[in-house]
Amino acid sequence: MRVIIIDWNSYGNESMKALMHRKGYHVATCAYDEHLSREEREAQVKRLSRILEEDGADYVFSYNYFPPVSEACQEKGVPYLAWVYDSPYMNIYSHTVLNPVNRIFVFDYGVYEEFEQNGIQTIHYLPLGVDAAHFEKKASLPAPDCDICFVGSLYSESKHRIYDRFKDIDPYTHGYLDGIMEAQKHIYGVNFLEGLITPEAEAQMQKAYPCNPNADTVMTPARIYSQFVLSRQVTAMERKEILMMLGERFSDRRLHLYTNDAALRIPGIQNKGPVDYYDGMPAVFSHARINLNITLRSILTGIPLRALDILGSGGFLLSNYQAELEEYFRPGEDFVFYEDYEDLMNKAEYYLSHEKERAETAENGCWKVRTEHSLEGRLTEMEKYLS
Amino acid sequence: MKILYYHWMENACSDCVASMREQGHDVEIYSEKMENYTRDPAFLEKISRKLREGYDGIFSFNYFPLLSEAAQEAEIIYFCWVYDSPNLTLESQTLNNPCNRVCLFDYGLYEHYRQQGVETVDYLPLPCAVHRLDQLLASERGYRYDMSFVGRLYDDSYNFYRQIGYLPEDMRGYLEGIIAAQLQVYGMDFPSVLMTDEFCERMGEYVKADLGEGYLDCRAELLRHMVRKEVTARERLELLKMLGEYAASCPSERRVDLFSDASSELRGVNLRGIVENREGMPKVFRGSRINYNFTLRSIRTGIPLRVVDILGAGGFCITNYQAELAEYFQNGVELVWFEDREDLMAKTDYYLSHESERERIAAAGHEAVANSFTYEQLLPKILRI
């Protein structure tokens, strides 16, 4: 099999390359970086086209989905397998998703369903997976021991604090948005934010932070605001509130936060700054007694990558409710759900003092992820769509 | 036991008294009017004189502080069965009187008071006079209505949310946000968590909400009830509109019959006015293909009387989800509950055209109520000493 991997700084890229090598594929890489200038990107796509032209390929693979890559593949008639791990993800609302060469995989069934209902046949559903061997190796490296650990963004850097730009919109709309976000914070399993953005609220947001979807996307402003601004803001508030509450309630415990914003301070929590996803994170999880997953609210039903990372590292997972976690894993046996803040505190308390149960749960979850949710199995699934 | 039964405007008097007597109690009905719920010396004197004739207890539906005072003084028990929610007189200082035996049908409310340290409250679902209804409806045959709703729309002068004069824009927006979100969700009450005491304190500067003398300070809860009622008002109107539109565009010519104080015209909805409670209402329930219940949002977890009434009359009931429904019934077996608007419409459409399934469910609902929600079963749980 000849495969071209679109090389960018994605999670899992190295694992995928290694897997394909193990399978004896002929793997070529082709760089593509969305953050580069248009000229540079065009040069990268040209290079891809040239390789496709000269050497050919059975398929092109990328984590996430890139419209120009799809166009190049479409031109040469080569299948494009794209596995999307971000949600929300603007590029899958591009008109290019309709290109018949595409086999795009989204991990959130809720997102898949929406495309499916619109008759789009190039988007499929596939949960994310873990590189079992890699996690096993990295999880045994040294890392600081702690009681409760959270790895993730609090969206505290100014580039993430988009909601702050709405501080001067009319007070009624600001109050309204606060109201629906506070309500959403208490509800898991349903995201009602988009449906509650009234035309007036949208107009106000447009004034403060204009979003003009370009011609290539079918994402509406209401969706963009709800997914990229409001859902993120709800998640930011939620993560911060939970950490503050933990800091207070478990002041005698070691609570570690790994996040890009190294300057962020939360009483009772040790901010350890960023951790390298590939080399450092698995050991962080395996050395924490409890690992939290607080899902980004734009993910509807899917299992976020973070939850799988935790389980794959042999860490004990305490997560908010997500429908698909319940579908693939046994709550209370492979991992544990919390229903609200109070429940989270009680369960953290419980599992910190029930070591045997905690360790068994982590072990069950780890075994299940490594055997049933391996990268290998997922690649086989994706390749089924080649024919 | 010798019981003084306090009769006010409640409909359940004769059913309840009949059942008490069947169970061997000596019951006298007392219906002296109160001028005021918390302070009426003349009433207290009259009832105290009455109690000297020797009673073991006073009984009333809903809570009356003066009855508690009288019972406390006479050293007898005050049996009370609350079917309204909110029943604001529960905020009275007298609720803690040791003579009280107050039964609440809403487990969430029961828990709320227990957490406040009130030990005089118990939990008990609401009753239905199934045997009387069976006799009343024995000769009823066929359907007169397709889709019926019996209940208020709360668009009247008691909807205080709509009478708020001035509120700062940010607060008004925040409340509208809570209402919009609440309209999407059952089983979780947003006002109780999002209208914090601090928020209500600030809101209280603009909105008068006070029960006056003799009550605990429950301004925050009154403001929350205001919002809950407004949510219910918008919800009932919206759902009836949807059902009416559906009925009007249905190829098999369906209609919605609304038994209410409502006056606004809705497409596909016949306005029927208020229906009499003891005979008229059960006949509507029995004679309708579908009866709807849209619970007043002040009820936290409990099964509203309306649902018990519908099932007891052998009617088929589609209701919103309430936590306690799942404790007594199975969805689709004794009655049907919906999760959201789409689900409501899908289930309406399905059950209108699946007659035998619907009738099987209504029969099972009737049986379930006859087995566990009759006065014969429930009354002894209150009338214990």
CSV table of C-alpha atoms in Angstrom, one decimal, chain B residues 3-372:
chain,number,residue,atom,x,y,z
B,3,ILE,CA,-62.0,14.3,62.4
B,4,LEU,CA,-63.0,17.9,61.7
B,5,TYR,CA,-62.7,18.2,57.9
B,6,TYR,CA,-62.0,21.7,56.8
B,7,HIS,CA,-63.8,22.4,53.5
B,8,TRP,CA,-62.9,25.4,51.4
B,9,MET,CA,-63.0,25.7,47.6
B,10,GLU,CA,-61.3,22.3,47.0
B,11,ASN,CA,-63.1,19.8,44.8
B,12,ALA,CA,-62.0,16.7,46.6
B,13,CYS,CA,-64.2,17.1,49.7
B,14,SER,CA,-67.0,14.6,49.1
B,15,ASP,CA,-64.6,11.9,47.8
B,16,CYS,CA,-62.3,12.3,50.7
B,17,VAL,CA,-65.0,12.5,53.4
B,18,ALA,CA,-66.8,9.5,51.9
B,19,SER,CA,-63.6,7.4,52.0
B,20,MET,CA,-62.8,8.5,55.6
B,21,ARG,CA,-66.2,7.4,56.7
B,22,GLU,CA,-65.9,4.1,54.9
B,23,GLN,CA,-62.7,3.6,56.8
B,24,GLY,CA,-64.6,4.0,60.0
B,25,HIS,CA,-63.8,7.6,60.9
B,26,ASP,CA,-66.3,10.0,62.4
B,27,VAL,CA,-66.1,13.0,60.1
B,28,GLU,CA,-67.7,16.4,60.4
B,29,ILE,CA,-67.3,19.0,57.6
B,30,TYR,CA,-66.5,22.5,58.8
B,31,SER,CA,-66.5,25.3,56.3
B,32,GLU,CA,-66.3,28.6,58.2
B,33,LYS,CA,-64.5,31.2,56.1
B,34,MET,CA,-61.2,32.8,57.0
B,35,GLU,CA,-60.7,36.5,56.5
B,36,ASN,CA,-57.0,36.1,56.4
B,37,TYR,CA,-54.7,33.0,56.3
B,38,THR,CA,-52.4,34.0,59.1
B,39,ARG,CA,-54.4,36.3,61.4
B,40,ASP,CA,-58.1,36.0,62.1
B,41,PRO,CA,-58.9,36.0,65.9
B,42,ALA,CA,-62.7,35.6,65.2
B,43,PHE,CA,-62.1,32.4,63.1
B,44,LEU,CA,-59.7,31.0,65.7
B,45,GLU,CA,-62.2,31.5,68.4
B,46,LYS,CA,-65.0,29.9,66.5
B,47,ILE,CA,-63.0,26.8,65.6
B,48,SER,CA,-61.6,26.5,69.0
B,49,ARG,CA,-65.1,26.4,70.4
B,50,LYS,CA,-66.0,23.8,67.9
B,51,LEU,CA,-62.9,21.7,68.8
B,52,ARG,CA,-64.0,21.6,72.4
B,53,GLU,CA,-66.7,19.1,71.3
B,54,GLY,CA,-63.8,16.7,71.2
B,55,TYR,CA,-62.0,15.8,68.0
B,56,ASP,CA,-58.8,13.8,67.4
B,57,GLY,CA,-57.7,15.8,64.5
B,58,ILE,CA,-58.4,18.5,61.9
B,59,PHE,CA,-57.9,17.6,58.2
B,60,SER,CA,-57.5,19.9,55.2
B,61,PHE,CA,-56.3,19.8,51.6
B,62,ASN,CA,-53.5,22.4,51.3
B,63,TYR,CA,-52.0,24.1,54.3
B,64,PHE,CA,-53.8,26.6,56.6
B,65,PRO,CA,-51.7,28.2,59.3
B,66,LEU,CA,-54.8,29.0,61.4
B,67,LEU,CA,-55.8,25.4,61.4
B,68,SER,CA,-52.4,24.4,62.7
B,69,GLU,CA,-52.7,27.0,65.4
B,70,ALA,CA,-56.1,25.8,66.5
B,71,ALA,CA,-54.9,22.1,66.5
B,72,GLN,CA,-51.8,23.1,68.4
B,73,GLU,CA,-53.9,24.8,71.1
B,74,ALA,CA,-56.4,22.0,71.3
B,75,GLU,CA,-53.5,19.5,71.5
B,76,ILE,CA,-54.8,17.4,68.5
B,77,ILE,CA,-53.3,16.6,65.2
B,78,TYR,CA,-53.5,18.7,62.1
B,79,PHE,CA,-53.6,16.4,59.1
B,80,CYS,CA,-52.9,18.2,55.9
B,81,TRP,CA,-52.5,17.0,52.3
B,82,VAL,CA,-51.0,19.5,49.9
B,83,TYR,CA,-51.9,19.2,46.3
B,84,ASP,CA,-50.9,22.7,45.1
B,85,SER,CA,-47.4,23.7,44.3
B,86,PRO,CA,-46.5,26.2,45.2
B,87,ASN,CA,-48.7,26.3,48.3
B,88,LEU,CA,-47.3,29.4,49.7
B,89,THR,CA,-48.9,29.1,53.2
B,90,LEU,CA,-46.3,26.4,53.8
B,91,GLU,CA,-43.8,29.3,54.3
B,92,SER,CA,-45.8,30.1,57.5
B,93,GLN,CA,-43.9,30.2,60.8
B,94,THR,CA,-46.4,27.6,62.0
B,95,LEU,CA,-45.2,24.8,59.8
B,96,ASN,CA,-42.9,23.5,62.5
B,97,ASN,CA,-45.8,23.1,65.0
B,98,PRO,CA,-45.5,19.6,66.5
B,99,CYS,CA,-49.2,19.0,65.9
B,100,ASN,CA,-48.7,19.1,62.1
B,101,ARG,CA,-48.7,16.1,59.9
B,102,VAL,CA,-48.3,17.7,56.5
B,103,CYS,CA,-48.1,15.4,53.4
B,104,LEU,CA,-46.5,16.8,50.2
B,105,PHE,CA,-46.9,15.1,46.9
B,106,ASP,CA,-43.7,16.6,45.5
B,107,TYR,CA,-40.6,14.7,46.8
B,108,GLY,CA,-38.4,17.5,45.8
B,109,LEU,CA,-40.3,19.9,48.0
B,110,TYR,CA,-40.4,17.4,50.8
B,111,GLU,CA,-36.6,17.1,50.7
B,112,HIS,CA,-36.3,20.9,50.6
B,113,TYR,CA,-38.2,21.3,53.9
B,114,ARG,CA,-36.4,18.3,55.5
B,115,GLN,CA,-33.1,19.9,54.6
B,116,GLN,CA,-34.3,23.0,56.3
B,117,GLY,CA,-34.9,20.9,59.4
B,118,VAL,CA,-38.7,20.8,59.2
B,119,GLU,CA,-39.8,17.5,60.7
B,120,THR,CA,-43.5,17.9,60.3
B,121,VAL,CA,-43.6,17.1,56.6
B,122,ASP,CA,-44.0,13.7,54.9
B,123,TYR,CA,-44.2,12.6,51.3
B,124,LEU,CA,-47.4,11.2,49.8
B,125,PRO,CA,-48.6,11.1,46.2
B,126,LEU,CA,-52.1,12.4,45.3
B,127,PRO,CA,-55.3,10.4,45.4
B,128,CYS,CA,-58.0,9.6,42.9
B,129,ALA,CA,-61.6,8.5,43.6
B,130,VAL,CA,-61.3,5.7,41.1
B,131,HIS,CA,-64.4,3.8,42.2
B,132,ARG,CA,-66.7,6.8,41.9
B,133,LEU,CA,-65.2,7.5,38.5
B,134,ASP,CA,-65.7,3.9,37.4
B,135,GLN,CA,-69.4,4.2,38.2
B,136,LEU,CA,-69.8,7.7,36.7
B,137,LEU,CA,-68.2,6.6,33.5
B,138,ALA,CA,-69.6,3.1,33.3
B,139,SER,CA,-71.9,4.0,30.4
B,140,GLU,CA,-69.5,6.3,28.5
B,141,ARG,CA,-68.7,5.0,25.0
B,142,GLY,CA,-66.6,6.2,22.1
B,143,TYR,CA,-64.7,9.4,21.7
B,144,ARG,CA,-65.9,13.0,21.5
B,145,TYR,CA,-62.5,14.6,21.4
B,146,ASP,CA,-59.2,13.9,19.7
B,147,MET,CA,-56.6,15.9,21.7
B,148,SER,CA,-57.6,17.6,24.9
B,149,PHE,CA,-56.0,19.9,27.4
B,150,VAL,CA,-57.6,20.8,30.7
B,151,GLY,CA,-55.8,23.5,32.5
B,152,ARG,CA,-54.9,27.1,32.8
B,153,LEU,CA,-52.7,29.1,30.5
B,154,TYR,CA,-51.6,31.6,33.2
B,155,ASP,CA,-52.0,34.6,30.9
B,156,ASP,CA,-54.2,36.3,33.5
B,157,SER,CA,-53.7,38.9,36.2
B,158,TYR,CA,-52.0,36.4,38.4
B,159,ASN,CA,-49.0,36.2,36.1
B,160,PHE,CA,-46.8,38.6,38.0
B,161,TYR,CA,-43.8,38.3,35.7
B,162,ARG,CA,-45.7,40.1,33.0
B,163,GLN,CA,-46.6,42.9,35.4
B,164,ILE,CA,-43.0,43.7,36.3
B,165,GLY,CA,-42.7,47.4,35.5
B,166,TYR,CA,-39.0,48.2,35.5
B,167,LEU,CA,-36.1,45.9,35.8
B,168,PRO,CA,-32.5,46.8,34.7
B,169,GLU,CA,-31.9,45.5,31.2
B,170,ASP,CA,-29.2,43.1,32.2
B,171,MET,CA,-31.4,41.4,34.7
B,172,ARG,CA,-34.3,41.3,32.3
B,173,GLY,CA,-32.0,39.7,29.7
B,174,TYR,CA,-30.7,37.2,32.2
B,175,LEU,CA,-34.2,36.1,33.2
B,176,GLU,CA,-35.2,35.8,29.6
B,177,GLY,CA,-32.1,33.6,29.1
B,178,ILE,CA,-33.2,31.4,32.0
B,179,ILE,CA,-36.7,31.2,30.6
B,180,ALA,CA,-35.5,30.3,27.1
B,181,ALA,CA,-33.2,27.6,28.4
B,182,GLN,CA,-35.9,26.2,30.8
B,183,LEU,CA,-38.3,25.8,27.9
B,184,GLN,CA,-35.8,23.3,26.5
B,185,VAL,CA,-35.3,21.2,29.6
B,186,TYR,CA,-37.4,19.1,31.9
B,187,GLY,CA,-36.2,17.5,35.1
B,188,MET,CA,-33.9,20.4,36.1
B,189,ASP,CA,-35.2,23.6,37.6
B,190,PHE,CA,-33.0,26.5,36.5
B,191,PRO,CA,-34.5,29.2,38.7
B,192,SER,CA,-33.5,27.4,41.8
B,193,VAL,CA,-29.8,27.4,40.8
B,194,LEU,CA,-29.5,30.4,38.5
B,195,MET,CA,-31.6,32.9,40.4
B,196,THR,CA,-29.3,33.0,43.4
B,197,ASP,CA,-30.2,34.7,46.6
B,198,GLU,CA,-28.0,37.6,45.7
B,199,PHE,CA,-29.7,38.0,42.3
B,200,CYS,CA,-33.1,37.8,44.0
B,201,GLU,CA,-32.0,40.4,46.5
B,202,ARG,CA,-31.2,42.8,43.7
B,203,MET,CA,-34.3,41.9,41.8
B,204,GLY,CA,-36.3,42.5,45.0
B,205,GLU,CA,-35.3,46.2,44.8
B,206,TYR,CA,-37.5,46.5,41.7
B,207,VAL,CA,-40.2,43.8,42.1
B,208,LYS,CA,-42.4,43.6,45.1
B,209,ALA,CA,-42.7,40.1,46.5
B,210,ASP,CA,-43.6,39.6,50.1
B,211,LEU,CA,-46.1,37.4,51.9
B,212,GLY,CA,-46.3,39.8,54.8
B,213,GLU,CA,-46.7,39.1,58.5
B,214,GLY,CA,-46.5,35.5,59.9
B,215,TYR,CA,-44.3,34.1,57.1
B,216,LEU,CA,-40.7,33.4,56.7
B,217,ASP,CA,-38.9,35.7,54.4
B,218,CYS,CA,-39.3,33.8,51.1
B,219,ARG,CA,-38.9,36.7,48.6
B,220,ALA,CA,-36.3,34.8,46.6
B,221,GLU,CA,-38.6,31.8,46.2
B,222,LEU,CA,-41.6,34.0,45.3
B,223,LEU,CA,-39.5,35.5,42.5
B,224,ARG,CA,-38.5,32.1,41.3
B,225,HIS,CA,-42.1,31.0,41.2
B,226,MET,CA,-42.9,34.0,39.2
B,227,VAL,CA,-40.4,32.9,36.5
B,228,ARG,CA,-41.6,29.2,36.7
B,229,LYS,CA,-45.2,30.3,36.1
B,230,GLU,CA,-44.1,32.4,33.1
B,231,VAL,CA,-42.2,29.4,31.7
B,232,THR,CA,-45.3,27.3,32.1
B,233,ALA,CA,-47.5,30.0,30.5
B,234,ARG,CA,-45.2,30.2,27.4
B,235,GLU,CA,-44.8,26.5,27.2
B,236,ARG,CA,-48.5,25.7,27.3
B,237,LEU,CA,-49.3,28.3,24.7
B,238,GLU,CA,-46.5,27.2,22.5
B,239,LEU,CA,-47.3,23.5,22.7
B,240,LEU,CA,-51.0,24.1,22.2
B,241,LYS,CA,-50.2,26.2,19.1
B,242,MET,CA,-48.1,23.4,17.7
B,243,LEU,CA,-50.7,20.8,18.5
B,244,GLY,CA,-53.4,23.0,16.9
B,245,GLU,CA,-51.3,23.5,13.8
B,246,TYR,CA,-50.8,19.8,13.6
B,247,ALA,CA,-54.5,19.1,14.0
B,248,ALA,CA,-55.5,21.6,11.4
B,249,SER,CA,-53.1,20.2,8.8
B,250,CYS,CA,-53.8,16.6,9.6
B,251,PRO,CA,-55.4,14.8,6.6
B,252,SER,CA,-57.8,13.0,8.9
B,253,GLU,CA,-59.1,16.2,10.4
B,254,ARG,CA,-58.2,16.2,14.0
B,255,ARG,CA,-58.8,18.9,16.5
B,256,VAL,CA,-57.6,20.1,19.8
B,257,ASP,CA,-60.1,21.0,22.5
B,258,LEU,CA,-58.9,23.4,25.2
B,259,PHE,CA,-60.8,23.4,28.5
B,260,SER,CA,-59.5,26.6,30.1
B,261,ASP,CA,-60.0,30.2,31.0
B,262,ALA,CA,-58.2,31.1,27.8
B,263,SER,CA,-59.6,33.6,25.4
B,264,SER,CA,-57.0,33.8,22.6
B,265,GLU,CA,-57.9,32.1,19.3
B,266,LEU,CA,-55.5,29.5,18.1
B,267,ARG,CA,-55.7,27.7,14.8
B,268,GLY,CA,-57.0,24.2,15.1
B,269,VAL,CA,-57.9,24.7,18.8
B,270,ASN,CA,-61.5,24.8,20.0
B,271,LEU,CA,-62.0,27.0,23.1
B,272,ARG,CA,-64.3,25.1,25.5
B,273,GLY,CA,-64.2,27.2,28.6
B,274,ILE,CA,-63.6,25.8,32.1
B,275,VAL,CA,-65.0,22.3,32.7
B,276,GLU,CA,-66.7,21.3,35.9
B,277,ASN,CA,-64.3,19.2,38.0
B,278,ARG,CA,-66.3,16.2,39.4
B,279,GLU,CA,-68.2,14.9,36.4
B,280,GLY,CA,-67.4,17.1,33.4
B,281,MET,CA,-63.6,16.7,33.6
B,282,PRO,CA,-63.6,12.8,34.0
B,283,LYS,CA,-65.9,12.6,31.0
B,284,VAL,CA,-63.5,14.7,28.9
B,285,PHE,CA,-60.6,12.5,29.9
B,286,ARG,CA,-62.5,9.3,29.1
B,287,GLY,CA,-63.9,10.8,25.9
B,288,SER,CA,-60.5,12.0,24.4
B,289,ARG,CA,-58.1,10.0,22.3
B,290,ILE,CA,-55.2,11.9,23.9
B,291,ASN,CA,-55.1,14.0,27.1
B,292,TYR,CA,-52.1,16.2,27.7
B,293,ASN,CA,-50.5,17.2,30.9
B,294,PHE,CA,-48.0,20.1,30.9
B,295,THR,CA,-46.8,20.4,34.5
B,296,LEU,CA,-46.6,23.7,36.2
B,297,ARG,CA,-42.9,24.3,36.5
B,298,SER,CA,-43.1,25.0,40.2
B,299,ILE,CA,-43.6,21.3,40.8
B,300,ARG,CA,-40.1,19.9,41.3
B,301,THR,CA,-40.3,16.1,40.9
B,302,GLY,CA,-44.0,15.2,41.8
B,303,ILE,CA,-46.8,13.7,39.8
B,304,PRO,CA,-49.4,16.5,39.3
B,305,LEU,CA,-53.0,15.8,40.3
B,306,ARG,CA,-54.0,16.2,36.6
B,307,VAL,CA,-52.1,13.1,35.6
B,308,VAL,CA,-53.7,11.0,38.4
B,309,ASP,CA,-57.1,12.4,37.4
B,310,ILE,CA,-56.6,11.5,33.7
B,311,LEU,CA,-55.4,7.9,34.5
B,312,GLY,CA,-58.1,7.4,37.1
B,313,ALA,CA,-60.8,8.3,34.6
B,314,GLY,CA,-59.3,5.7,32.2
B,315,GLY,CA,-58.0,8.4,29.9
B,316,PHE,CA,-54.9,8.1,27.8
B,317,CYS,CA,-52.2,10.6,29.0
B,318,ILE,CA,-49.3,12.2,27.3
B,319,THR,CA,-47.2,14.2,29.7
B,320,ASN,CA,-43.9,16.0,30.0
B,321,TYR,CA,-41.3,14.1,32.0
B,322,GLN,CA,-41.3,14.4,35.8
B,323,ALA,CA,-38.8,12.4,37.9
B,324,GLU,CA,-41.4,10.7,40.0
B,325,LEU,CA,-43.3,9.4,37.0
B,326,ALA,CA,-40.4,7.0,36.4
B,327,GLU,CA,-40.7,5.7,40.0
B,328,TYR,CA,-44.3,4.6,39.6
B,329,PHE,CA,-44.8,4.0,35.9
B,330,GLN,CA,-43.0,2.9,32.8
B,331,ASN,CA,-43.0,5.1,29.7
B,332,GLY,CA,-45.3,3.7,27.1
B,333,VAL,CA,-46.9,1.2,29.5
B,334,GLU,CA,-49.4,3.1,31.8
B,335,LEU,CA,-48.9,6.5,30.2
B,336,VAL,CA,-46.5,8.2,27.8
B,337,TRP,CA,-44.1,11.0,28.5
B,338,PHE,CA,-42.2,13.1,26.0
B,339,GLU,CA,-38.7,14.6,26.2
B,340,ASP,CA,-39.0,17.5,23.9
B,341,ARG,CA,-41.2,19.1,21.3
B,342,GLU,CA,-40.2,16.8,18.5
B,343,ASP,CA,-40.9,13.8,20.7
B,344,LEU,CA,-44.3,15.2,21.7
B,345,MET,CA,-45.3,15.6,18.1
B,346,ALA,CA,-44.0,12.2,17.1
B,347,LYS,CA,-45.9,10.5,20.0
B,348,THR,CA,-49.1,12.4,19.3
B,349,ASP,CA,-49.0,11.4,15.7
B,350,TYR,CA,-48.2,7.8,16.6
B,351,TYR,CA,-50.8,7.3,19.2
B,352,LEU,CA,-53.6,9.0,17.3
B,353,SER,CA,-53.3,6.3,14.7
B,354,HIS,CA,-52.6,3.3,17.0
B,355,GLU,CA,-55.9,3.0,18.7
B,356,SER,CA,-55.6,-0.4,20.3
B,357,GLU,CA,-52.1,0.3,21.7
B,358,ARG,CA,-53.4,3.5,23.1
B,359,GLU,CA,-56.4,1.8,24.7
B,360,ARG,CA,-54.2,-0.8,26.2
B,361,ILE,CA,-52.0,1.9,27.8
B,362,ALA,CA,-55.0,3.8,29.2
B,363,ALA,CA,-56.4,0.6,30.7
B,364,ALA,CA,-53.0,-0.2,32.3
B,365,GLY,CA,-52.9,3.4,33.6
B,366,HIS,CA,-56.3,3.1,35.1
B,367,GLU,CA,-55.3,-0.2,36.8
B,368,ALA,CA,-52.1,1.3,38.2
B,369,VAL,CA,-54.0,4.2,39.8
B,370,ALA,CA,-56.7,1.8,41.0
B,371,ASN,CA,-54.0,-0.3,42.6
B,372,SER,CA,-52.0,2.4,44.4
